[in-house]
Short mmCIF file of C-alpha atoms in Angstrom, two decimals:
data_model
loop_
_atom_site.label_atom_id
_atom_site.label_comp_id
_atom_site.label_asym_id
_atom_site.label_seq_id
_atom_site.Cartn_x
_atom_site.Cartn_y
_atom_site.Cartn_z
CA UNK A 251 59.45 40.43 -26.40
CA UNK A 252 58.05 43.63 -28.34
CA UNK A 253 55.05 42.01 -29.22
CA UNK A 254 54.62 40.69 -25.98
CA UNK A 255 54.87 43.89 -24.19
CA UNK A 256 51.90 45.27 -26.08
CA UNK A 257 49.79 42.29 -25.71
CA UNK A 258 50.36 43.22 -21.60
CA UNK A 259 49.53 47.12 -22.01
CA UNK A 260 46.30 46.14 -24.50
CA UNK A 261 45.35 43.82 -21.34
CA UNK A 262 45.36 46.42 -18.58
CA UNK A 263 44.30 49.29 -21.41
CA UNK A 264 40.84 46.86 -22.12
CA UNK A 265 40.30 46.03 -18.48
CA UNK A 266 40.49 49.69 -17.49
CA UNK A 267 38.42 51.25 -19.92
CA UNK A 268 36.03 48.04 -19.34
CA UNK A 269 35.99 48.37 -15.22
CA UNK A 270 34.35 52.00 -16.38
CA UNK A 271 36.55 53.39 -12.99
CA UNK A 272 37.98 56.28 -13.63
CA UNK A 273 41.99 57.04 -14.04
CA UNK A 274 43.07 59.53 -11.32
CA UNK A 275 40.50 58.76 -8.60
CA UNK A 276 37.59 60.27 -10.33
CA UNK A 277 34.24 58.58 -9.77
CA UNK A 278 32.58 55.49 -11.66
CA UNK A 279 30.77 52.47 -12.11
CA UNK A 280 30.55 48.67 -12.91
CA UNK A 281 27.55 46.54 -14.56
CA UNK A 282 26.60 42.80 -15.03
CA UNK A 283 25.74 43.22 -18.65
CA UNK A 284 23.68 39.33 -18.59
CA UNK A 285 22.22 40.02 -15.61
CA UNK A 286 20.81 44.06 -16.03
CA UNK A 287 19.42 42.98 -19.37
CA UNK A 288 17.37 40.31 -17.74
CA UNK A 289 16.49 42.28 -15.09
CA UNK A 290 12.37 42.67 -14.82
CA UNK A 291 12.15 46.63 -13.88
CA UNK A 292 9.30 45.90 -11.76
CA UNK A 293 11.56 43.78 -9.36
CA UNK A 294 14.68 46.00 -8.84
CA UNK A 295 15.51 47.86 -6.07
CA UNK A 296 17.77 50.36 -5.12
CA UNK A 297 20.40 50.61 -1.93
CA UNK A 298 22.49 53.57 -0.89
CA UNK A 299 25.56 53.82 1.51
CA UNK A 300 25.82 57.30 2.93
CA UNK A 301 29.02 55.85 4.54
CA UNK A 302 30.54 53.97 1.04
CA UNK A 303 29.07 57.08 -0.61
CA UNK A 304 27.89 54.18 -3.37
CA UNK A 305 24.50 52.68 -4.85
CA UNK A 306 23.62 49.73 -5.77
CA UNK A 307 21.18 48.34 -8.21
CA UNK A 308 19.88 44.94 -7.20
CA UNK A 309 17.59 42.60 -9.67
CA UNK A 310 14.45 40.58 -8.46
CA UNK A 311 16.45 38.13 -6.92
CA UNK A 312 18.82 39.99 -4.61
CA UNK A 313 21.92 40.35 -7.00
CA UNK A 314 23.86 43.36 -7.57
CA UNK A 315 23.29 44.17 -11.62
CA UNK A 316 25.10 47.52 -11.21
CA UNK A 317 27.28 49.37 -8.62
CA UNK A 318 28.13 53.43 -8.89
CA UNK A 319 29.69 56.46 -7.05
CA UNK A 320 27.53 58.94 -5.56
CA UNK A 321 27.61 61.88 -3.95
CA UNK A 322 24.88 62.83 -1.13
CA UNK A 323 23.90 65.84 1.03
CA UNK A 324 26.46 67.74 2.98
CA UNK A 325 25.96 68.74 6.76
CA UNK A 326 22.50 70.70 6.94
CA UNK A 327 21.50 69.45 3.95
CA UNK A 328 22.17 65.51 4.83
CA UNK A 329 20.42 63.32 2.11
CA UNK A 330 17.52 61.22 4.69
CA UNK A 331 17.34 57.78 5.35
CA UNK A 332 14.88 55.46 5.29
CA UNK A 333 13.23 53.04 2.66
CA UNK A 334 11.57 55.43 -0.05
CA UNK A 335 9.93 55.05 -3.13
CA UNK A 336 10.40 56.24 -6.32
CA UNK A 337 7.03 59.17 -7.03
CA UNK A 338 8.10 60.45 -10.40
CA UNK A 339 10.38 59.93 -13.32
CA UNK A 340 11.74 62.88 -15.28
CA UNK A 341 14.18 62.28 -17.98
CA UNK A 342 14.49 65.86 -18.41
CA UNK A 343 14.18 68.22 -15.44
CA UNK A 344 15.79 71.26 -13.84
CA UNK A 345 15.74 71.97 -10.04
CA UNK A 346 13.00 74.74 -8.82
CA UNK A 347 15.27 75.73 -6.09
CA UNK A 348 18.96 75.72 -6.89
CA UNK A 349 19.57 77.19 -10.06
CA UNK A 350 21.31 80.68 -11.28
CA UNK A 351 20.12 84.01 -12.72
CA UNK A 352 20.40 84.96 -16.59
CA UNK A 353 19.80 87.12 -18.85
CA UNK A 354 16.62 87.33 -20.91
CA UNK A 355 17.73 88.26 -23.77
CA UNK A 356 21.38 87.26 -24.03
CA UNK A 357 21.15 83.93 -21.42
CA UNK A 358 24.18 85.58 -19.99
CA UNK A 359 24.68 84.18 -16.59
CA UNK A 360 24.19 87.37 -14.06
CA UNK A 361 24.09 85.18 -10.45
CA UNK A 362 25.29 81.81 -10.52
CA UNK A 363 24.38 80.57 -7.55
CA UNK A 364 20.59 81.75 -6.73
CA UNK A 365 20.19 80.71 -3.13
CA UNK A 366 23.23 83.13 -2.17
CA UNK A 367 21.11 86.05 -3.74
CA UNK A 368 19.51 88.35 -1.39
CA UNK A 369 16.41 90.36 -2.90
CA UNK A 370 14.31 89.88 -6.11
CA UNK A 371 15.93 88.61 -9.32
CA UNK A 372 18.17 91.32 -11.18
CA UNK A 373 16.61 93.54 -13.77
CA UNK A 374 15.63 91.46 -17.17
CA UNK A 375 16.98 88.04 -15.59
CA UNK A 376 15.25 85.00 -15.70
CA UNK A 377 15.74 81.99 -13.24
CA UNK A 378 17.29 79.00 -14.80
CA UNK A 379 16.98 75.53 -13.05
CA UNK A 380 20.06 73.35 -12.46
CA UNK A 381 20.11 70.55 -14.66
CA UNK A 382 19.12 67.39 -13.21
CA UNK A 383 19.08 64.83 -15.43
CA UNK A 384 17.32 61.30 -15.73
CA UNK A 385 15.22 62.37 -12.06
CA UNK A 386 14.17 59.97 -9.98
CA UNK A 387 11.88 61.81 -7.19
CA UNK A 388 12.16 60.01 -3.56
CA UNK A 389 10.36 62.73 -1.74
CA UNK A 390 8.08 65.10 -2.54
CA UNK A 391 10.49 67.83 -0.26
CA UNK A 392 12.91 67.64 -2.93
CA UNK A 393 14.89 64.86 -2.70
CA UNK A 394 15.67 62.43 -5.35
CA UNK A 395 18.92 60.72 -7.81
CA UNK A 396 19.76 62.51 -10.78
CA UNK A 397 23.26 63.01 -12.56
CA UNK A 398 25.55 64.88 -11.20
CA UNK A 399 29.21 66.11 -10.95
CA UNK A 400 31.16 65.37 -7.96
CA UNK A 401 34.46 64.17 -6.64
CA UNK A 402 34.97 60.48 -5.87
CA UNK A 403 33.93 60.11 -1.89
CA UNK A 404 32.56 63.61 -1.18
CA UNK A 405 29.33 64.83 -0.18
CA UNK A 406 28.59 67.82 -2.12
CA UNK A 407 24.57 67.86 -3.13
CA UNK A 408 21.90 69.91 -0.99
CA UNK A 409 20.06 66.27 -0.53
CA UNK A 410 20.15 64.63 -3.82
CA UNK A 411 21.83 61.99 -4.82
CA UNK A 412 24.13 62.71 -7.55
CA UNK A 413 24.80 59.77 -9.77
CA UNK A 414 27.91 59.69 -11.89
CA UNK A 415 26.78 60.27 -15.37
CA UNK A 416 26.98 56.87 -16.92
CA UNK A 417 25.59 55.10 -14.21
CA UNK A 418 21.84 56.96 -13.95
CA UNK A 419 20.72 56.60 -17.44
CA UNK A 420 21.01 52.69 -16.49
CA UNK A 421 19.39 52.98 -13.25
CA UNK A 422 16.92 54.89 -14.30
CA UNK A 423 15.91 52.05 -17.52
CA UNK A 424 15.09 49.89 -14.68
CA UNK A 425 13.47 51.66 -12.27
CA UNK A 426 9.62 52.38 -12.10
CA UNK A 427 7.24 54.49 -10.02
CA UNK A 428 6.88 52.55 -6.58
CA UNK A 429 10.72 50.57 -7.28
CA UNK A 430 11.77 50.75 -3.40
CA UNK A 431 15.13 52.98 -2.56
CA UNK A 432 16.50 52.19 0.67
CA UNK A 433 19.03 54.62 1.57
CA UNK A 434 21.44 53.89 4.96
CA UNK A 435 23.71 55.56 7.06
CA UNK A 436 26.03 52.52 7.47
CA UNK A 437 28.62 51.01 5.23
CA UNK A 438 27.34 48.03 2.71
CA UNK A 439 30.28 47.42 1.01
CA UNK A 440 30.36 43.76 2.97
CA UNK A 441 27.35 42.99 2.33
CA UNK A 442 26.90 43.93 -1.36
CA UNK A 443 30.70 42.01 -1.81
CA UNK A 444 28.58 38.66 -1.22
CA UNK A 445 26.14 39.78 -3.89
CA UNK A 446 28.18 41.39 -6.92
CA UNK A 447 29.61 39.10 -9.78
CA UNK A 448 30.73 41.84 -12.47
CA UNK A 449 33.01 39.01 -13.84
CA UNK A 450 34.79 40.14 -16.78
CA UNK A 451 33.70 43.73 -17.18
CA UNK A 452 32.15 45.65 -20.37
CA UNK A 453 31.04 48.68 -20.74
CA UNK A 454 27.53 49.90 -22.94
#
């Protein structure tokens, strides 16, 4: 009975950790590992649901290879829609309008939050980009996917899309200047449903 107890709890332990959603409602994602591997990076594509507050990462042939929590724009800042395409790829970059103030010398932070400042930098600061890793440019206004903190199902970016963390890195393998992001107001959980096989799940 023992034994068989713990082969139950190792079950559920593997398929959480594998399903890669996070425990307590935090955000996450799943991936077909067959499929993403054979995925040609000139052929995927990328849909958003402003709605589902998800992406999608589709291969050549229509299928879902990955699925992931986002987080877009909040009200006057709303993330656009449309059907963009990616202009630039940045594993590295740092945002050249939201950022905070530090110190020169000691990198202290002296304004967090830069676009609440009024007047010219402090005395002996220096402006310090928020980190946006793995950047994926949509628009040349600003707007693109990056990773990015955020609670599961809220909007909380100034346009972007955030991308939870272990998602992007993946997303970003297989995209390519010109890979088509088509970003909608609506719900596509329906749709997507008909195209997503994640099978037994497993995590890189």
């Amino acid at each position: 009975m023992k034994n068989s107890c713990r082969g139950v709890m190792m079950l559920l332990i593997t398929t959480l950790v594998s399903c890669q959603w996070m425990p307590g409602g935090g955000p996450g994602y799943e991936v077909n590992k067959p499929l993403y591997r054979k995925a040609d990076a000139e052929q995927t594509s990328v849909k958003i649901s402003l709605w589902d507050q998800k992406a999608w990462l589709l291969d050549g042939e229509g299928r879902v290879i990955l699925k992931t929590d986002v987080s877009t724009g909040v009200p006057d800042h709303e993330t656009p829609t449309g059907t963009f395409a990616v202009l630039e790829k940045l594993e590295h970059k740092r945002s050249n309008l939201y950022g905070k103030y530090v110190d020169a010398k000691s990198r202290k932070v002296v304004v967090e939050k830069n676009w609440l400042h009024e007047g010219p930098p402090p005395a002996g600061t220096v402006y310090e980009g928020t980190d946006m890793p793995y950047w994926l440019r949509l628009t040349w206004d600003g707007v693109g996917m990056h990773v990015g903190g955020f609670p599961l199902r809220t909007r909380a970016s100034f346009g972007c899309i955030r991308v939870y963390k272990k998602a992007q890195p993946l997303i970003y393998q297989k995209a390519q200047i010109g890979t088509p992001v088509t970003i909608f107001q609506k719900s596509l959980a329906v749709d997507m449903a008909g195209k997503e096989d994640f099978g037994v799940r497993s995590k890189f």
